[in-house]
Amino acid sequence: MEFRDLKKQYRVLKKEIDAGMQEVIENTNFISGKQVTELEEKLASYVGTKHCISCANGTDALTLALMAWDIGPGDAVFVPDFTFFSSGEVISFEGATPIFVDVREDTFNMDTVKLRKAIKKVVEEKKYTPKVIIAVDLFGQPAEYAEIRKIADEFQMYILEDGAQGFGGEINGRKACSFGDISTTSFFPAKPLGCYGDGGAVFTDNDEWAALIGSFRIHGKGSFKYDNVRIGMNSRLDTLQAAILLAKMKAFTDYEIDKVNDVAKKYTEELQEIVKTPVVLEGFLSSWAQYTIQLESKDKRNGLQAYLKEHGIPSMIYYPKPMHKQEAFAPYCGEEEELAVTTKLCERVLALPMHPYMEDEQIHQVTGLIKEYLKP
Ligand SMILES: *Cc1c(COP(=O)(O)O)cnc(C)c1O
């Protein structure tokens, strides 16, 4: 069994994907071809933002947002302690200070009570200026933006939505990647909407930031490519990747999001009595980048993972280490008692195979083995 079956997806979408790639190769417009603009327009219209600026990966997308806001030394940026490294890496990369915030045990997303507390503390200490909240849509479920917006307004901060895993998710019908002042996503192959290499995008309604990000991503270009008005980077989305994403988008919007929600529902029905299953809040829709269960101890978790592996079932530990325990962040360690939930989750979580092409039989095979292993 595959953890995320990209081979099967390719078999289903082969005709469209091959045709899209062939066209790019025949036209040899590998950089900034028309497919890139076409994709950006489609993505912006799907998400419901005025602008979409594609770029080389989801990490650059976050960096470009921080560059547009001129975030740097002396600024504090708040980010969940439980996320992929890159959500925090970009903060230090810009010379700002990451402040790690604990998450909710049921949704895995930022705990807004602890967020407010952490911001207040930084304000009182007067060492750094709170500037940005990076809210992560972990495992596919959007963060709690209504509450996060209140907090951002109260402290006059920006919201950067890291929707790398959240693309396709919703809150009350509004799409993920539209909740931040700037929002970003990643098209890494295993993300909800993935290309065949690295790719990313930035979303915003703000004209000025969109123009800045458009410039930063191509060497700080001015009126044309060889007119450079600021220091930027080289972070474009390849035309080939844009063509692949265009071919995949129809399936993604037509049925893939529904399909992963079916799979999640079946998992939860089968497993909710024996392990802690993931909670999706009222009015929220997850794009199920991961389906993550919690076991009662690290031993049980590791034991179950080994047992599944013995039976040919892959599973993953996202994430084995809290951000504040990463060696790279050693100078910015948070306070242990404030980050207790993340620490606990890192020992107990296990992500199960999840993708839109999973058959009922495969779901039952996974849940059957879990039941067998946990049988009293
Ligand atoms: C994957 C991921 C990123 C980074 O995306 P890349 O395209 O791999 O650079 C950032 N944040 C989160 C939460 C992610 O899962």
Short mmCIF file of C-alpha atoms and ligand atoms in Angstrom, two decimals:
data_model
loop_
_atom_site.label_atom_id
_atom_site.label_comp_id
_atom_site.label_asym_id
_atom_site.label_seq_id
_atom_site.Cartn_x
_atom_site.Cartn_y
_atom_site.Cartn_z
CA MET A 1 0.00 0.00 0.00
CA GLU A 2 1.15 3.55 -0.73
CA PHE A 3 0.96 6.29 1.92
CA ARG A 4 -0.17 8.77 -0.72
CA ASP A 5 -0.74 6.99 -4.03
CA LEU A 6 0.63 9.37 -6.66
CA LYS A 7 1.16 6.50 -9.10
CA LYS A 8 -2.53 5.70 -9.12
CA GLN A 9 -3.43 9.36 -9.49
CA TYR A 10 -1.13 9.55 -12.52
CA ARG A 11 -2.76 6.49 -14.07
CA VAL A 12 -6.16 8.16 -13.77
CA LEU A 13 -5.04 11.59 -15.05
CA LYS A 14 -2.31 10.42 -17.46
CA LYS A 15 -3.93 11.70 -20.66
CA GLU A 16 -4.36 15.29 -19.44
CA ILE A 17 -0.99 15.43 -17.67
CA ASP A 18 0.96 13.99 -20.60
CA ALA A 19 -0.72 16.35 -23.07
CA GLY A 20 0.01 19.35 -20.85
CA MET A 21 3.68 18.43 -20.48
CA GLN A 22 4.04 17.64 -24.18
CA GLU A 23 2.76 21.08 -25.14
CA VAL A 24 5.33 22.81 -22.95
CA ILE A 25 8.17 20.69 -24.31
CA GLU A 26 7.16 21.32 -27.92
CA ASN A 27 6.89 25.06 -27.34
CA THR A 28 10.08 25.08 -25.20
CA ASN A 29 8.69 27.95 -23.12
CA PHE A 30 10.04 26.40 -19.92
CA ILE A 31 10.26 29.63 -17.91
CA SER A 32 7.29 32.00 -17.47
CA GLY A 33 5.23 30.32 -20.19
CA LYS A 34 1.55 31.15 -20.66
CA GLN A 35 0.53 28.18 -18.48
CA VAL A 36 2.02 29.95 -15.45
CA THR A 37 -0.25 32.98 -15.84
CA GLU A 38 -3.21 30.76 -16.66
CA LEU A 39 -2.63 28.74 -13.50
CA GLU A 40 -2.26 31.87 -11.35
CA GLU A 41 -5.59 33.17 -12.64
CA LYS A 42 -7.31 29.83 -11.97
CA LEU A 43 -5.84 29.55 -8.46
CA ALA A 44 -6.80 33.12 -7.50
CA SER A 45 -10.33 32.58 -8.74
CA TYR A 46 -10.64 29.24 -6.91
CA VAL A 47 -9.34 30.65 -3.63
CA GLY A 48 -11.20 33.94 -4.00
CA THR A 49 -8.30 36.39 -3.76
CA LYS A 50 -7.43 39.25 -6.11
CA HIS A 51 -3.86 38.07 -6.72
CA CYS A 52 -1.96 34.79 -6.97
CA ILE A 53 1.79 34.90 -7.49
CA SER A 54 3.34 31.49 -8.14
CA CYS A 55 6.88 30.74 -6.99
CA ALA A 56 9.43 27.95 -6.64
CA ASN A 57 8.18 26.30 -3.40
CA GLY A 58 6.12 26.82 -0.27
CA THR A 59 9.09 27.95 1.80
CA ASP A 60 9.93 30.73 -0.67
CA ALA A 61 6.25 31.70 -0.67
CA LEU A 62 6.44 32.33 3.10
CA THR A 63 9.76 34.17 2.72
CA LEU A 64 8.35 36.39 -0.05
CA ALA A 65 5.45 37.39 2.23
CA LEU A 66 7.82 38.35 5.06
CA MET A 67 9.98 40.28 2.56
CA ALA A 68 6.95 42.25 1.35
CA TRP A 69 6.29 43.31 4.96
CA ASP A 70 9.98 44.06 5.53
CA ILE A 71 10.16 41.74 8.54
CA GLY A 72 13.62 41.56 10.07
CA PRO A 73 15.75 41.94 13.21
CA GLY A 74 13.80 43.16 16.24
CA ASP A 75 10.49 41.75 14.99
CA ALA A 76 8.67 38.90 16.72
CA VAL A 77 6.75 36.42 14.56
CA PHE A 78 4.41 33.92 16.24
CA VAL A 79 4.19 30.40 14.81
CA PRO A 80 2.84 27.04 16.06
CA ASP A 81 5.29 24.77 17.88
CA PHE A 82 3.72 21.82 16.06
CA THR A 83 4.34 22.24 12.31
CA PHE A 84 6.82 21.55 9.52
CA PHE A 85 10.21 23.21 10.14
CA SER A 86 9.84 25.63 7.27
CA SER A 87 6.99 27.62 8.93
CA GLY A 88 9.53 28.80 11.52
CA GLU A 89 12.70 28.65 9.44
CA VAL A 90 11.62 31.56 7.24
CA ILE A 91 11.33 33.81 10.32
CA SER A 92 14.94 33.25 11.36
CA PHE A 93 16.02 33.44 7.71
CA GLU A 94 14.75 37.02 7.66
CA GLY A 95 16.57 37.79 10.92
CA ALA A 96 13.36 38.09 12.97
CA THR A 97 12.62 36.14 16.16
CA PRO A 98 10.24 33.17 16.12
CA ILE A 99 7.96 32.76 19.14
CA PHE A 100 6.55 29.25 19.34
CA VAL A 101 2.93 28.84 20.38
CA ASP A 102 1.32 25.60 21.56
CA VAL A 103 -1.52 23.92 19.65
CA ARG A 104 -4.90 22.36 20.47
CA GLU A 105 -4.80 18.64 21.09
CA ASP A 106 -7.97 17.93 19.09
CA THR A 107 -7.37 20.00 15.92
CA PHE A 108 -3.53 20.22 16.01
CA ASN A 109 -3.85 23.94 15.18
CA MET A 110 -2.64 27.01 17.07
CA ASP A 111 -4.20 27.50 20.52
CA THR A 112 -5.59 31.03 20.34
CA VAL A 113 -5.70 31.48 24.13
CA LYS A 114 -1.99 30.69 24.34
CA LEU A 115 -1.32 32.89 21.29
CA ARG A 116 -2.81 35.95 22.98
CA LYS A 117 -0.85 35.18 26.13
CA ALA A 118 2.42 34.83 24.19
CA ILE A 119 1.89 38.14 22.36
CA LYS A 120 1.08 39.96 25.63
CA LYS A 121 4.29 38.66 27.14
CA VAL A 122 6.39 39.95 24.23
CA VAL A 123 4.65 43.33 24.44
CA GLU A 124 5.40 43.55 28.18
CA GLU A 125 9.03 42.49 27.79
CA LYS A 126 9.58 45.21 25.15
CA LYS A 127 12.53 43.35 23.63
CA TYR A 128 10.87 42.57 20.30
CA THR A 129 7.97 44.11 18.37
CA PRO A 130 5.12 41.68 17.60
CA LYS A 131 4.54 41.95 13.84
CA VAL A 132 3.16 38.75 12.29
CA ILE A 133 1.14 35.67 13.25
CA ILE A 134 1.95 32.72 10.99
CA ALA A 135 -1.13 30.52 11.30
CA VAL A 136 -0.69 27.04 9.87
CA ASP A 137 -3.56 24.99 8.41
CA LEU A 138 -2.10 21.77 9.75
CA PHE A 139 -3.00 18.43 8.14
CA GLY A 140 -5.56 20.19 5.93
CA GLN A 141 -7.81 21.97 8.44
CA PRO A 142 -7.77 25.79 8.43
CA ALA A 143 -6.67 27.46 11.67
CA GLU A 144 -9.24 29.43 13.72
CA TYR A 145 -9.10 32.64 11.70
CA ALA A 146 -12.08 34.42 13.29
CA GLU A 147 -10.31 34.45 16.66
CA ILE A 148 -6.84 34.95 15.16
CA ARG A 149 -8.13 38.00 13.23
CA LYS A 150 -9.42 39.53 16.48
CA ILE A 151 -6.02 39.05 18.09
CA ALA A 152 -4.16 40.43 15.05
CA ASP A 153 -6.39 43.54 15.06
CA GLU A 154 -5.98 44.01 18.79
CA PHE A 155 -2.17 44.03 18.56
CA GLN A 156 -1.97 45.54 15.03
CA MET A 157 -0.26 42.55 13.51
CA TYR A 158 -0.43 40.85 10.12
CA ILE A 159 -1.71 37.31 9.57
CA LEU A 160 0.33 35.08 7.28
CA GLU A 161 -1.66 31.93 6.49
CA ASP A 162 0.65 28.98 5.86
CA GLY A 163 -1.74 26.94 3.75
CA ALA A 164 0.91 24.50 2.47
CA GLN A 165 -1.24 21.64 3.79
CA GLY A 166 -4.55 23.48 3.79
CA PHE A 167 -5.19 24.12 0.09
CA GLY A 168 -8.75 23.03 -0.67
CA GLY A 169 -9.95 23.44 2.94
CA GLU A 170 -12.74 25.83 3.93
CA ILE A 171 -14.40 27.70 6.78
CA ASN A 172 -18.13 28.27 6.20
CA GLY A 173 -17.66 28.02 2.44
CA ARG A 174 -14.69 30.39 2.29
CA LYS A 175 -11.55 28.78 0.89
CA ALA A 176 -8.21 28.28 2.61
CA CYS A 177 -5.42 30.58 1.37
CA SER A 178 -7.82 33.55 1.58
CA PHE A 179 -7.67 34.01 5.37
CA GLY A 180 -4.30 35.72 5.74
CA ASP A 181 -3.40 39.29 4.86
CA ILE A 182 -1.05 37.23 2.75
CA SER A 183 -1.54 33.45 2.37
CA THR A 184 0.75 30.83 0.88
CA THR A 185 0.69 27.26 -0.29
CA SER A 186 3.05 24.54 -1.52
CA PHE A 187 2.72 22.21 -4.51
CA PHE A 188 5.27 19.70 -3.17
CA PRO A 189 4.13 16.35 -4.65
CA ALA A 190 2.54 14.98 -1.46
CA LYS A 191 0.52 18.12 -0.59
CA PRO A 192 -3.24 18.19 -1.27
CA LEU A 193 -2.59 19.73 -4.71
CA GLY A 194 0.89 18.60 -5.74
CA CYS A 195 3.02 19.04 -8.84
CA TYR A 196 5.91 16.82 -10.04
CA GLY A 197 8.69 18.64 -8.24
CA ASP A 198 8.77 21.82 -6.14
CA GLY A 199 6.26 24.62 -6.48
CA GLY A 200 4.43 27.21 -4.42
CA ALA A 201 2.14 30.22 -4.52
CA VAL A 202 1.32 33.42 -2.63
CA PHE A 203 -2.22 34.86 -2.39
CA THR A 204 -3.33 38.35 -1.39
CA ASP A 205 -5.94 41.04 -2.10
CA ASN A 206 -3.38 43.82 -1.60
CA ASP A 207 -2.10 45.35 -4.89
CA GLU A 208 1.05 46.83 -3.41
CA TRP A 209 2.22 43.60 -1.75
CA ALA A 210 1.36 41.58 -4.86
CA ALA A 211 3.51 43.88 -6.99
CA LEU A 212 6.39 43.70 -4.49
CA ILE A 213 6.24 39.89 -4.34
CA GLY A 214 6.10 39.72 -8.14
CA SER A 215 9.32 41.73 -8.20
CA PHE A 216 11.11 39.91 -5.36
CA ARG A 217 10.55 36.53 -7.00
CA ILE A 218 12.41 37.63 -10.17
CA HIS A 219 15.60 39.22 -8.83
CA GLY A 220 13.84 42.37 -7.63
CA LYS A 221 12.92 43.32 -11.16
CA GLY A 222 11.58 46.77 -12.03
CA SER A 223 9.90 47.54 -15.35
CA PHE A 224 11.64 44.59 -17.06
CA LYS A 225 13.92 41.66 -16.23
CA TYR A 226 17.23 43.52 -16.60
CA ASP A 227 16.06 46.52 -14.61
CA ASN A 228 16.67 45.56 -10.97
CA VAL A 229 15.30 47.91 -8.36
CA ARG A 230 15.65 45.81 -5.19
CA ILE A 231 17.44 42.70 -3.95
CA GLY A 232 15.23 39.71 -4.58
CA MET A 233 15.59 36.02 -5.35
CA ASN A 234 15.11 33.56 -8.20
CA SER A 235 11.86 31.85 -7.32
CA ARG A 236 9.67 31.09 -10.31
CA LEU A 237 7.30 28.18 -10.88
CA ASP A 238 8.44 26.17 -13.94
CA THR A 239 6.04 26.14 -16.89
CA LEU A 240 6.11 22.32 -16.82
CA GLN A 241 4.91 22.32 -13.22
CA ALA A 242 2.19 24.85 -14.06
CA ALA A 243 0.98 22.60 -16.90
CA ILE A 244 0.87 19.59 -14.55
CA LEU A 245 -1.06 21.59 -11.95
CA LEU A 246 -3.54 22.81 -14.58
CA ALA A 247 -4.14 19.19 -15.59
CA LYS A 248 -4.59 18.13 -11.96
CA MET A 249 -6.81 21.01 -10.84
CA LYS A 250 -9.99 19.75 -12.45
CA ALA A 251 -9.82 16.43 -10.60
CA PHE A 252 -8.86 18.27 -7.42
CA THR A 253 -11.92 20.52 -7.47
CA ASP A 254 -14.31 18.01 -9.12
CA TYR A 255 -13.85 15.04 -6.78
CA GLU A 256 -10.53 14.69 -4.94
CA ILE A 257 -11.53 16.89 -1.98
CA ASP A 258 -14.83 15.00 -1.63
CA LYS A 259 -13.02 11.69 -1.89
CA VAL A 260 -10.53 12.41 0.92
CA ASN A 261 -13.42 13.54 3.09
CA ASP A 262 -15.15 10.19 2.44
CA VAL A 263 -11.99 8.32 3.40
CA ALA A 264 -11.63 10.40 6.59
CA LYS A 265 -15.26 9.75 7.53
CA LYS A 266 -14.78 5.99 7.14
CA TYR A 267 -11.56 6.01 9.16
CA THR A 268 -13.26 7.96 11.95
CA GLU A 269 -16.31 5.67 12.03
CA GLU A 270 -14.07 2.63 12.35
CA LEU A 271 -11.53 4.05 14.77
CA GLN A 272 -13.18 6.60 17.06
CA GLU A 273 -13.90 4.05 19.80
CA ILE A 274 -10.32 2.80 20.06
CA VAL A 275 -7.96 5.74 19.35
CA LYS A 276 -8.18 9.53 19.41
CA THR A 277 -9.34 10.52 15.92
CA PRO A 278 -8.84 14.01 14.43
CA VAL A 279 -11.52 16.64 15.11
CA VAL A 280 -12.81 18.98 12.39
CA LEU A 281 -14.54 22.04 13.85
CA GLU A 282 -18.15 22.98 13.06
CA GLY A 283 -18.31 24.77 9.70
CA PHE A 284 -14.75 23.76 8.78
CA LEU A 285 -13.73 21.53 5.86
CA SER A 286 -10.36 19.77 5.82
CA SER A 287 -8.44 18.87 2.68
CA TRP A 288 -6.89 16.00 4.66
CA ALA A 289 -3.23 16.48 3.86
CA GLN A 290 -2.89 13.93 6.69
CA TYR A 291 -5.23 11.74 8.71
CA THR A 292 -3.59 11.67 12.14
CA ILE A 293 -4.59 9.49 15.07
CA GLN A 294 -3.27 9.68 18.64
CA LEU A 295 -2.26 6.68 20.71
CA GLU A 296 -2.16 6.62 24.52
CA SER A 297 1.65 6.44 24.76
CA LYS A 298 4.84 6.62 22.75
CA ASP A 299 5.35 2.85 23.15
CA LYS A 300 1.88 2.08 21.80
CA ARG A 301 2.41 4.49 18.90
CA ASN A 302 5.79 3.07 17.94
CA GLY A 303 4.50 -0.46 18.40
CA LEU A 304 1.52 0.16 16.15
CA GLN A 305 3.71 1.72 13.48
CA ALA A 306 5.98 -1.34 13.51
CA TYR A 307 2.99 -3.68 13.41
CA LEU A 308 1.48 -1.87 10.42
CA LYS A 309 4.85 -1.92 8.66
CA GLU A 310 5.12 -5.68 9.18
CA HIS A 311 1.83 -5.97 7.31
CA GLY A 312 2.91 -3.70 4.45
CA ILE A 313 1.09 -0.57 5.64
CA PRO A 314 3.13 2.65 5.63
CA SER A 315 2.47 5.29 8.30
CA MET A 316 4.29 8.50 9.21
CA ILE A 317 5.12 10.49 12.33
CA TYR A 318 4.29 14.14 11.66
CA TYR A 319 6.04 15.55 13.65
CA PRO A 320 8.50 13.74 15.90
CA LYS A 321 10.01 16.94 17.40
CA PRO A 322 8.48 20.21 18.60
CA MET A 323 9.89 23.28 16.84
CA HIS A 324 11.28 24.62 20.12
CA LYS A 325 13.35 21.44 20.52
CA GLN A 326 14.97 21.71 17.07
CA GLU A 327 18.68 22.37 17.42
CA ALA A 328 18.50 25.16 14.82
CA PHE A 329 16.17 27.07 17.13
CA ALA A 330 18.26 26.54 20.26
CA PRO A 331 18.63 30.29 20.89
CA TYR A 332 14.85 30.80 20.90
CA CYS A 333 13.64 28.02 23.20
CA GLY A 334 10.14 28.48 24.52
CA GLU A 335 8.95 27.65 28.00
CA GLU A 336 8.29 23.96 28.46
CA GLU A 337 5.04 24.20 30.39
CA GLU A 338 3.54 26.50 27.73
CA LEU A 339 4.33 23.98 24.98
CA ALA A 340 3.15 20.83 26.75
CA VAL A 341 0.52 19.79 24.20
CA THR A 342 2.98 19.82 21.31
CA THR A 343 5.48 17.80 23.31
CA LYS A 344 2.79 15.21 24.05
CA LEU A 345 1.55 15.09 20.46
CA CYS A 346 5.04 14.44 19.11
CA GLU A 347 5.10 11.22 21.14
CA ARG A 348 1.62 10.02 20.30
CA VAL A 349 0.66 10.95 16.73
CA LEU A 350 0.57 8.61 13.77
CA ALA A 351 -0.54 9.58 10.26
CA LEU A 352 -2.30 6.84 8.28
CA PRO A 353 -2.36 6.30 4.49
CA MET A 354 -4.63 8.98 3.02
CA HIS A 355 -5.34 10.03 -0.57
CA PRO A 356 -8.30 10.44 -2.94
CA TYR A 357 -7.76 7.09 -4.65
CA MET A 358 -8.02 4.87 -1.56
CA GLU A 359 -10.42 1.93 -1.89
CA ASP A 360 -12.79 0.84 0.90
CA GLU A 361 -10.92 -2.44 1.05
CA GLN A 362 -7.66 -0.61 1.80
CA ILE A 363 -9.31 1.49 4.50
CA HIS A 364 -10.63 -1.68 6.15
CA GLN A 365 -7.26 -3.34 5.93
CA VAL A 366 -5.68 -0.43 7.85
CA THR A 367 -8.44 -0.15 10.46
CA GLY A 368 -8.58 -3.94 10.86
CA LEU A 369 -4.89 -4.11 11.70
CA ILE A 370 -5.17 -1.21 14.15
CA LYS A 371 -8.07 -2.95 15.92
CA GLU A 372 -6.16 -6.19 16.02
CA TYR A 373 -3.07 -4.55 17.49
CA LEU A 374 -5.01 -2.61 20.15
CA LYS A 375 -7.31 -5.51 21.06
CA PRO A 376 -7.38 -5.77 24.90
C1 LIG B 1 5.42 21.56 3.08
C2 LIG B 1 5.25 22.69 4.01
C3 LIG B 1 5.91 23.93 3.82
C4 LIG B 1 7.00 24.13 2.81
O1 LIG B 1 6.68 23.84 1.49
P1 LIG B 1 7.84 23.46 0.46
O2 LIG B 1 7.16 23.56 -0.86
O3 LIG B 1 8.30 22.09 0.78
O4 LIG B 1 8.93 24.47 0.60
C5 LIG B 1 5.64 24.95 4.69
N1 LIG B 1 4.76 24.81 5.69
C6 LIG B 1 4.12 23.65 5.92
C7 LIG B 1 3.14 23.56 7.05
C8 LIG B 1 4.35 22.55 5.09
O5 LIG B 1 3.71 21.39 5.33
#
